[in-house]
JSON list of N, CA and C in Angstrom, two decimals:
[
{"chain": "A", "resi": 10, "resn": "MET", "atom": "N", "xyz": [-8.08, 7.28, -52.23]},
{"chain": "A", "resi": 10, "resn": "MET", "atom": "CA", "xyz": [-8.52, 5.91, -52.23]},
{"chain": "A", "resi": 10, "resn": "MET", "atom": "C", "xyz": [-8.17, 5.23, -53.54]},
{"chain": "A", "resi": 11, "resn": "GLY", "atom": "N", "xyz": [-7.93, 6.02, -54.55]},
{"chain": "A", "resi": 11, "resn": "GLY", "atom": "CA", "xyz": [-7.64, 5.43, -55.83]},
{"chain": "A", "resi": 11, "resn": "GLY", "atom": "C", "xyz": [-6.21, 4.93, -55.91]},
{"chain": "A", "resi": 12, "resn": "THR", "atom": "N", "xyz": [-6.03, 4.03, -56.83]},
{"chain": "A", "resi": 12, "resn": "THR", "atom": "CA", "xyz": [-4.70, 3.46, -57.04]},
{"chain": "A", "resi": 12, "resn": "THR", "atom": "C", "xyz": [-3.72, 4.54, -57.44]},
{"chain": "A", "resi": 13, "resn": "GLU", "atom": "N", "xyz": [-4.19, 5.51, -58.21]},
{"chain": "A", "resi": 13, "resn": "GLU", "atom": "CA", "xyz": [-3.32, 6.61, -58.63]},
{"chain": "A", "resi": 13, "resn": "GLU", "atom": "C", "xyz": [-2.78, 7.39, -57.43]},
{"chain": "A", "resi": 14, "resn": "ASP", "atom": "N", "xyz": [-3.65, 7.64, -56.45]},
{"chain": "A", "resi": 14, "resn": "ASP", "atom": "CA", "xyz": [-3.22, 8.34, -55.23]},
{"chain": "A", "resi": 14, "resn": "ASP", "atom": "C", "xyz": [-2.17, 7.53, -54.48]},
{"chain": "A", "resi": 15, "resn": "LYS", "atom": "N", "xyz": [-2.38, 6.23, -54.40]},
{"chain": "A", "resi": 15, "resn": "LYS", "atom": "CA", "xyz": [-1.45, 5.36, -53.68]},
{"chain": "A", "resi": 15, "resn": "LYS", "atom": "C", "xyz": [-0.08, 5.37, -54.35]},
{"chain": "A", "resi": 16, "resn": "PHE", "atom": "N", "xyz": [-0.07, 5.31, -55.68]},
{"chain": "A", "resi": 16, "resn": "PHE", "atom": "CA", "xyz": [1.20, 5.35, -56.40]},
{"chain": "A", "resi": 16, "resn": "PHE", "atom": "C", "xyz": [1.88, 6.70, -56.22]},
{"chain": "A", "resi": 17, "resn": "SER", "atom": "N", "xyz": [1.10, 7.76, -56.25]},
{"chain": "A", "resi": 17, "resn": "SER", "atom": "CA", "xyz": [1.64, 9.10, -56.08]},
{"chain": "A", "resi": 17, "resn": "SER", "atom": "C", "xyz": [2.27, 9.26, -54.70]},
{"chain": "A", "resi": 18, "resn": "ASN", "atom": "N", "xyz": [1.59, 8.75, -53.68]},
{"chain": "A", "resi": 18, "resn": "ASN", "atom": "CA", "xyz": [2.11, 8.84, -52.32]},
{"chain": "A", "resi": 18, "resn": "ASN", "atom": "C", "xyz": [3.39, 8.03, -52.16]},
{"chain": "A", "resi": 19, "resn": "LYS", "atom": "N", "xyz": [3.41, 6.85, -52.75]},
{"chain": "A", "resi": 19, "resn": "LYS", "atom": "CA", "xyz": [4.61, 6.01, -52.67]},
{"chain": "A", "resi": 19, "resn": "LYS", "atom": "C", "xyz": [5.76, 6.67, -53.42]},
{"chain": "A", "resi": 20, "resn": "ALA", "atom": "N", "xyz": [5.46, 7.28, -54.56]},
{"chain": "A", "resi": 20, "resn": "ALA", "atom": "CA", "xyz": [6.49, 7.97, -55.33]},
{"chain": "A", "resi": 20, "resn": "ALA", "atom": "C", "xyz": [7.07, 9.13, -54.52]},
{"chain": "A", "resi": 21, "resn": "GLU", "atom": "N", "xyz": [6.21, 9.85, -53.81]},
{"chain": "A", "resi": 21, "resn": "GLU", "atom": "CA", "xyz": [6.67, 10.96, -52.98]},
{"chain": "A", "resi": 21, "resn": "GLU", "atom": "C", "xyz": [7.60, 10.44, -51.88]},
{"chain": "A", "resi": 22, "resn": "GLU", "atom": "N", "xyz": [7.22, 9.32, -51.28]},
{"chain": "A", "resi": 22, "resn": "GLU", "atom": "CA", "xyz": [8.06, 8.73, -50.23]},
{"chain": "A", "resi": 22, "resn": "GLU", "atom": "C", "xyz": [9.42, 8.33, -50.80]},
{"chain": "A", "resi": 23, "resn": "LEU", "atom": "N", "xyz": [9.42, 7.68, -51.95]},
{"chain": "A", "resi": 23, "resn": "LEU", "atom": "CA", "xyz": [10.68, 7.23, -52.55]},
{"chain": "A", "resi": 23, "resn": "LEU", "atom": "C", "xyz": [11.55, 8.41, -52.99]},
{"chain": "A", "resi": 24, "resn": "LYS", "atom": "N", "xyz": [10.93, 9.45, -53.51]},
{"chain": "A", "resi": 24, "resn": "LYS", "atom": "CA", "xyz": [11.66, 10.65, -53.90]},
{"chain": "A", "resi": 24, "resn": "LYS", "atom": "C", "xyz": [12.32, 11.28, -52.67]},
{"chain": "A", "resi": 25, "resn": "GLY", "atom": "N", "xyz": [11.60, 11.33, -51.57]},
{"chain": "A", "resi": 25, "resn": "GLY", "atom": "CA", "xyz": [12.14, 11.86, -50.33]},
{"chain": "A", "resi": 25, "resn": "GLY", "atom": "C", "xyz": [13.31, 11.01, -49.83]},
{"chain": "A", "resi": 26, "resn": "ARG", "atom": "N", "xyz": [13.16, 9.71, -49.93]},
{"chain": "A", "resi": 26, "resn": "ARG", "atom": "CA", "xyz": [14.23, 8.81, -49.50]},
{"chain": "A", "resi": 26, "resn": "ARG", "atom": "C", "xyz": [15.48, 9.03, -50.35]},
{"chain": "A", "resi": 27, "resn": "ALA", "atom": "N", "xyz": [15.29, 9.21, -51.66]},
{"chain": "A", "resi": 27, "resn": "ALA", "atom": "CA", "xyz": [16.43, 9.45, -52.56]},
{"chain": "A", "resi": 27, "resn": "ALA", "atom": "C", "xyz": [17.13, 10.76, -52.20]},
{"chain": "A", "resi": 28, "resn": "LYS", "atom": "N", "xyz": [16.33, 11.82, -51.97]},
{"chain": "A", "resi": 28, "resn": "LYS", "atom": "CA", "xyz": [16.92, 13.10, -51.60]},
{"chain": "A", "resi": 28, "resn": "LYS", "atom": "C", "xyz": [17.70, 12.99, -50.29]},
{"chain": "A", "resi": 29, "resn": "GLU", "atom": "N", "xyz": [17.11, 12.27, -49.35]},
{"chain": "A", "resi": 29, "resn": "GLU", "atom": "CA", "xyz": [17.77, 12.10, -48.06]},
{"chain": "A", "resi": 29, "resn": "GLU", "atom": "C", "xyz": [19.10, 11.35, -48.22]},
{"chain": "A", "resi": 30, "resn": "ASN", "atom": "N", "xyz": [19.11, 10.31, -49.05]},
{"chain": "A", "resi": 30, "resn": "ASN", "atom": "CA", "xyz": [20.33, 9.55, -49.28]},
{"chain": "A", "resi": 30, "resn": "ASN", "atom": "C", "xyz": [21.39, 10.40, -49.98]},
{"chain": "A", "resi": 31, "resn": "ILE", "atom": "N", "xyz": [20.96, 11.18, -50.96]},
{"chain": "A", "resi": 31, "resn": "ILE", "atom": "CA", "xyz": [21.91, 12.06, -51.66]},
{"chain": "A", "resi": 31, "resn": "ILE", "atom": "C", "xyz": [22.47, 13.09, -50.69]},
{"chain": "A", "resi": 32, "resn": "GLY", "atom": "N", "xyz": [21.61, 13.60, -49.82]},
{"chain": "A", "resi": 32, "resn": "GLY", "atom": "CA", "xyz": [22.06, 14.53, -48.80]},
{"chain": "A", "resi": 32, "resn": "GLY", "atom": "C", "xyz": [23.07, 13.90, -47.86]},
{"chain": "A", "resi": 33, "resn": "ASP", "atom": "N", "xyz": [22.86, 12.62, -47.53]},
{"chain": "A", "resi": 33, "resn": "ASP", "atom": "CA", "xyz": [23.82, 11.90, -46.68]},
{"chain": "A", "resi": 33, "resn": "ASP", "atom": "C", "xyz": [25.17, 11.78, -47.38]},
{"chain": "A", "resi": 34, "resn": "ILE", "atom": "N", "xyz": [25.13, 11.42, -48.65]},
{"chain": "A", "resi": 34, "resn": "ILE", "atom": "CA", "xyz": [26.36, 11.22, -49.41]},
{"chain": "A", "resi": 34, "resn": "ILE", "atom": "C", "xyz": [27.13, 12.52, -49.58]},
{"chain": "A", "resi": 35, "resn": "THR", "atom": "N", "xyz": [26.39, 13.60, -49.87]},
{"chain": "A", "resi": 35, "resn": "THR", "atom": "CA", "xyz": [27.04, 14.89, -50.12]},
{"chain": "A", "resi": 35, "resn": "THR", "atom": "C", "xyz": [27.21, 15.73, -48.86]},
{"chain": "A", "resi": 36, "resn": "ASP", "atom": "N", "xyz": [26.75, 15.20, -47.74]},
{"chain": "A", "resi": 36, "resn": "ASP", "atom": "CA", "xyz": [26.81, 15.90, -46.45]},
{"chain": "A", "resi": 36, "resn": "ASP", "atom": "C", "xyz": [26.05, 17.22, -46.50]},
{"chain": "A", "resi": 37, "resn": "ASP", "atom": "N", "xyz": [24.92, 17.22, -47.21]},
{"chain": "A", "resi": 37, "resn": "ASP", "atom": "CA", "xyz": [24.07, 18.40, -47.36]},
{"chain": "A", "resi": 37, "resn": "ASP", "atom": "C", "xyz": [22.89, 18.26, -46.40]},
{"chain": "A", "resi": 38, "resn": "GLU", "atom": "N", "xyz": [22.97, 18.94, -45.27]},
{"chain": "A", "resi": 38, "resn": "GLU", "atom": "CA", "xyz": [21.94, 18.81, -44.24]},
{"chain": "A", "resi": 38, "resn": "GLU", "atom": "C", "xyz": [20.58, 19.32, -44.70]},
{"chain": "A", "resi": 39, "resn": "GLU", "atom": "N", "xyz": [20.58, 20.35, -45.53]},
{"chain": "A", "resi": 39, "resn": "GLU", "atom": "CA", "xyz": [19.31, 20.90, -46.03]},
{"chain": "A", "resi": 39, "resn": "GLU", "atom": "C", "xyz": [18.60, 19.86, -46.91]},
{"chain": "A", "resi": 40, "resn": "LEU", "atom": "N", "xyz": [19.35, 19.21, -47.77]},
{"chain": "A", "resi": 40, "resn": "LEU", "atom": "CA", "xyz": [18.76, 18.18, -48.64]},
{"chain": "A", "resi": 40, "resn": "LEU", "atom": "C", "xyz": [18.29, 16.98, -47.82]},
{"chain": "A", "resi": 41, "resn": "GLN", "atom": "N", "xyz": [19.04, 16.63, -46.79]},
{"chain": "A", "resi": 41, "resn": "GLN", "atom": "CA", "xyz": [18.63, 15.54, -45.89]},
{"chain": "A", "resi": 41, "resn": "GLN", "atom": "C", "xyz": [17.29, 15.87, -45.25]},
{"chain": "A", "resi": 42, "resn": "ALA", "atom": "N", "xyz": [17.16, 17.09, -44.74]},
{"chain": "A", "resi": 42, "resn": "ALA", "atom": "CA", "xyz": [15.93, 17.51, -44.07]},
{"chain": "A", "resi": 42, "resn": "ALA", "atom": "C", "xyz": [14.76, 17.54, -45.05]},
{"chain": "A", "resi": 43, "resn": "GLU", "atom": "N", "xyz": [15.01, 18.06, -46.24]},
{"chain": "A", "resi": 43, "resn": "GLU", "atom": "CA", "xyz": [13.96, 18.11, -47.26]},
{"chain": "A", "resi": 43, "resn": "GLU", "atom": "C", "xyz": [13.50, 16.70, -47.62]},
{"chain": "A", "resi": 44, "resn": "GLY", "atom": "N", "xyz": [14.45, 15.80, -47.76]},
{"chain": "A", "resi": 44, "resn": "GLY", "atom": "CA", "xyz": [14.13, 14.40, -48.07]},
{"chain": "A", "resi": 44, "resn": "GLY", "atom": "C", "xyz": [13.33, 13.75, -46.96]},
{"chain": "A", "resi": 45, "resn": "ARG", "atom": "N", "xyz": [13.72, 13.98, -45.72]},
{"chain": "A", "resi": 45, "resn": "ARG", "atom": "CA", "xyz": [12.98, 13.41, -44.58]},
{"chain": "A", "resi": 45, "resn": "ARG", "atom": "C", "xyz": [11.55, 13.93, -44.56]},
{"chain": "A", "resi": 46, "resn": "ALA", "atom": "N", "xyz": [11.40, 15.22, -44.84]},
{"chain": "A", "resi": 46, "resn": "ALA", "atom": "CA", "xyz": [10.06, 15.83, -44.84]},
{"chain": "A", "resi": 46, "resn": "ALA", "atom": "C", "xyz": [9.19, 15.21, -45.94]},
{"chain": "A", "resi": 47, "resn": "GLU", "atom": "N", "xyz": [9.74, 15.06, -47.14]},
{"chain": "A", "resi": 47, "resn": "GLU", "atom": "CA", "xyz": [8.96, 14.46, -48.23]},
{"chain": "A", "resi": 47, "resn": "GLU", "atom": "C", "xyz": [8.62, 13.00, -47.94]},
{"chain": "A", "resi": 48, "resn": "ARG", "atom": "N", "xyz": [9.58, 12.29, -47.37]},
{"chain": "A", "resi": 48, "resn": "ARG", "atom": "CA", "xyz": [9.34, 10.88, -47.05]},
{"chain": "A", "resi": 48, "resn": "ARG", "atom": "C", "xyz": [8.24, 10.77, -46.01]},
{"chain": "A", "resi": 49, "resn": "THR", "atom": "N", "xyz": [8.30, 11.61, -44.99]},
{"chain": "A", "resi": 49, "resn": "THR", "atom": "CA", "xyz": [7.29, 11.59, -43.94]},
{"chain": "A", "resi": 49, "resn": "THR", "atom": "C", "xyz": [5.92, 11.96, -44.49]},
{"chain": "A", "resi": 50, "resn": "GLN", "atom": "N", "xyz": [5.89, 12.97, -45.34]},
{"chain": "A", "resi": 50, "resn": "GLN", "atom": "CA", "xyz": [4.61, 13.39, -45.94]},
{"chain": "A", "resi": 50, "resn": "GLN", "atom": "C", "xyz": [4.00, 12.25, -46.77]},
{"chain": "A", "resi": 51, "resn": "GLY", "atom": "N", "xyz": [4.82, 11.57, -47.54]},
{"chain": "A", "resi": 51, "resn": "GLY", "atom": "CA", "xyz": [4.34, 10.43, -48.32]},
{"chain": "A", "resi": 51, "resn": "GLY", "atom": "C", "xyz": [3.80, 9.33, -47.42]},
{"chain": "A", "resi": 52, "resn": "ASN", "atom": "N", "xyz": [4.50, 9.06, -46.32]},
{"chain": "A", "resi": 52, "resn": "ASN", "atom": "CA", "xyz": [4.05, 8.03, -45.38]},
{"chain": "A", "resi": 52, "resn": "ASN", "atom": "C", "xyz": [2.72, 8.40, -44.74]},
{"chain": "A", "resi": 53, "resn": "VAL", "atom": "N", "xyz": [2.57, 9.66, -44.37]},
{"chain": "A", "resi": 53, "resn": "VAL", "atom": "CA", "xyz": [1.33, 10.11, -43.73]},
{"chain": "A", "resi": 53, "resn": "VAL", "atom": "C", "xyz": [0.16, 9.98, -44.71]},
{"chain": "A", "resi": 54, "resn": "LYS", "atom": "N", "xyz": [0.40, 10.37, -45.96]},
{"chain": "A", "resi": 54, "resn": "LYS", "atom": "CA", "xyz": [-0.66, 10.25, -46.98]},
{"chain": "A", "resi": 54, "resn": "LYS", "atom": "C", "xyz": [-1.04, 8.80, -47.20]},
{"chain": "A", "resi": 55, "resn": "GLN", "atom": "N", "xyz": [-0.05, 7.91, -47.20]},
{"chain": "A", "resi": 55, "resn": "GLN", "atom": "CA", "xyz": [-0.33, 6.49, -47.37]},
{"chain": "A", "resi": 55, "resn": "GLN", "atom": "C", "xyz": [-1.16, 5.96, -46.20]},
{"chain": "A", "resi": 56, "resn": "ALA", "atom": "N", "xyz": [-0.83, 6.40, -45.00]},
{"chain": "A", "resi": 56, "resn": "ALA", "atom": "CA", "xyz": [-1.60, 5.98, -43.83]},
{"chain": "A", "resi": 56, "resn": "ALA", "atom": "C", "xyz": [-3.04, 6.46, -43.94]},
{"chain": "A", "resi": 57, "resn": "GLY", "atom": "N", "xyz": [-3.23, 7.68, -44.42]},
{"chain": "A", "resi": 57, "resn": "GLY", "atom": "CA", "xyz": [-4.58, 8.20, -44.63]},
{"chain": "A", "resi": 57, "resn": "GLY", "atom": "C", "xyz": [-5.37, 7.37, -45.62]},
{"chain": "A", "resi": 58, "resn": "GLU", "atom": "N", "xyz": [-4.71, 6.95, -46.69]},
{"chain": "A", "resi": 58, "resn": "GLU", "atom": "CA", "xyz": [-5.38, 6.10, -47.69]},
{"chain": "A", "resi": 58, "resn": "GLU", "atom": "C", "xyz": [-5.78, 4.76, -47.08]},
{"chain": "A", "resi": 59, "resn": "LYS", "atom": "N", "xyz": [-4.94, 4.22, -46.21]},
{"chain": "A", "resi": 59, "resn": "LYS", "atom": "CA", "xyz": [-5.26, 2.94, -45.56]},
{"chain": "A", "resi": 59, "resn": "LYS", "atom": "C", "xyz": [-6.46, 3.09, -44.64]},
{"chain": "A", "resi": 60, "resn": "VAL", "atom": "N", "xyz": [-6.54, 4.22, -43.94]},
{"chain": "A", "resi": 60, "resn": "VAL", "atom": "CA", "xyz": [-7.68, 4.48, -43.06]},
{"chain": "A", "resi": 60, "resn": "VAL", "atom": "C", "xyz": [-8.95, 4.59, -43.90]},
{"chain": "A", "resi": 61, "resn": "LYS", "atom": "N", "xyz": [-8.88, 5.30, -45.01]},
{"chain": "A", "resi": 61, "resn": "LYS", "atom": "CA", "xyz": [-10.04, 5.42, -45.89]},
{"chain": "A", "resi": 61, "resn": "LYS", "atom": "C", "xyz": [-10.49, 4.05, -46.40]},
{"chain": "A", "resi": 62, "resn": "ASP", "atom": "N", "xyz": [-9.53, 3.23, -46.80]},
{"chain": "A", "resi": 62, "resn": "ASP", "atom": "CA", "xyz": [-9.86, 1.89, -47.30]},
{"chain": "A", "resi": 62, "resn": "ASP", "atom": "C", "xyz": [-10.53, 1.05, -46.20]},
{"chain": "A", "resi": 63, "resn": "ALA", "atom": "N", "xyz": [-10.00, 1.13, -44.99]},
{"chain": "A", "resi": 63, "resn": "ALA", "atom": "CA", "xyz": [-10.58, 0.38, -43.88]},
{"chain": "A", "resi": 63, "resn": "ALA", "atom": "C", "xyz": [-12.00, 0.87, -43.59]},
{"chain": "A", "resi": 64, "resn": "GLY", "atom": "N", "xyz": [-12.19, 2.17, -43.62]},
{"chain": "A", "resi": 64, "resn": "GLY", "atom": "CA", "xyz": [-13.53, 2.72, -43.40]},
{"chain": "A", "resi": 64, "resn": "GLY", "atom": "C", "xyz": [-14.51, 2.26, -44.46]},
{"chain": "A", "resi": 65, "resn": "LYS", "atom": "N", "xyz": [-14.05, 2.20, -45.69]},
{"chain": "A", "resi": 65, "resn": "LYS", "atom": "CA", "xyz": [-14.92, 1.73, -46.78]},
{"chain": "A", "resi": 65, "resn": "LYS", "atom": "C", "xyz": [-15.30, 0.26, -46.59]},
{"chain": "A", "resi": 66, "resn": "LYS", "atom": "N", "xyz": [-14.33, -0.54, -46.16]},
{"chain": "A", "resi": 66, "resn": "LYS", "atom": "CA", "xyz": [-14.61, -1.97, -45.93]},
{"chain": "A", "resi": 66, "resn": "LYS", "atom": "C", "xyz": [-15.63, -2.14, -44.80]},
{"chain": "A", "resi": 67, "resn": "ILE", "atom": "N", "xyz": [-15.49, -1.36, -43.76]},
{"chain": "A", "resi": 67, "resn": "ILE", "atom": "CA", "xyz": [-16.44, -1.44, -42.64]},
{"chain": "A", "resi": 67, "resn": "ILE", "atom": "C", "xyz": [-17.82, -1.02, -43.12]},
{"chain": "A", "resi": 68, "resn": "LYS", "atom": "N", "xyz": [-17.88, 0.07, -43.87]},
{"chain": "A", "resi": 68, "resn": "LYS", "atom": "CA", "xyz": [-19.15, 0.57, -44.39]},
{"chain": "A", "resi": 68, "resn": "LYS", "atom": "C", "xyz": [-19.81, -0.49, -45.28]},
{"chain": "A", "resi": 69, "resn": "ASP", "atom": "N", "xyz": [-19.02, -1.11, -46.14]},
{"chain": "A", "resi": 69, "resn": "ASP", "atom": "CA", "xyz": [-19.54, -2.14, -47.03]},
{"chain": "A", "resi": 69, "resn": "ASP", "atom": "C", "xyz": [-20.03, -3.37, -46.25]},
{"chain": "A", "resi": 70, "resn": "ALA", "atom": "N", "xyz": [-19.36, -3.69, -45.16]},
{"chain": "A", "resi": 70, "resn": "ALA", "atom": "CA", "xyz": [-19.75, -4.84, -44.34]},
{"chain": "A", "resi": 70, "resn": "ALA", "atom": "C", "xyz": [-21.13, -4.62, -43.72]},
{"chain": "A", "resi": 71, "resn": "PHE", "atom": "N", "xyz": [-21.44, -3.38, -43.35]},
{"chain": "A", "resi": 71, "resn": "PHE", "atom": "CA", "xyz": [-22.75, -3.10, -42.75]},
{"chain": "A", "resi": 71, "resn": "PHE", "atom": "C", "xyz": [-23.87, -3.05, -43.78]},
{"chain": "A", "resi": 72, "resn": "LYS", "atom": "N", "xyz": [-23.52, -2.87, -45.04]},
{"chain": "A", "resi": 72, "resn": "LYS", "atom": "CA", "xyz": [-24.54, -2.83, -46.09]},
{"chain": "A", "resi": 72, "resn": "LYS", "atom": "C", "xyz": [-25.10, -4.22, -46.38]},
{"chain": "A", "resi": 73, "resn": "LYS", "atom": "N", "xyz": [-24.33, -5.24, -46.07]},
{"chain": "A", "resi": 73, "resn": "LYS", "atom": "CA", "xyz": [-24.74, -6.62, -46.40]},
{"chain": "A", "resi": 73, "resn": "LYS", "atom": "C", "xyz": [-25.73, -7.17, -45.44]}
]
């Protein structure tokens, strides 16, 4: 939920995208797959953070 987690997740996604692109350029299928996996993992973590944020907003709305 913290900003640090969000930045970390985005960094993981971007790192995966970079690896995937380098794999495309060098025709390295293993690097492409590794990059796709990291990018997907970063995206999933970001989605989890969004769900947590939405849950917190709903919880806060009921407190009022």
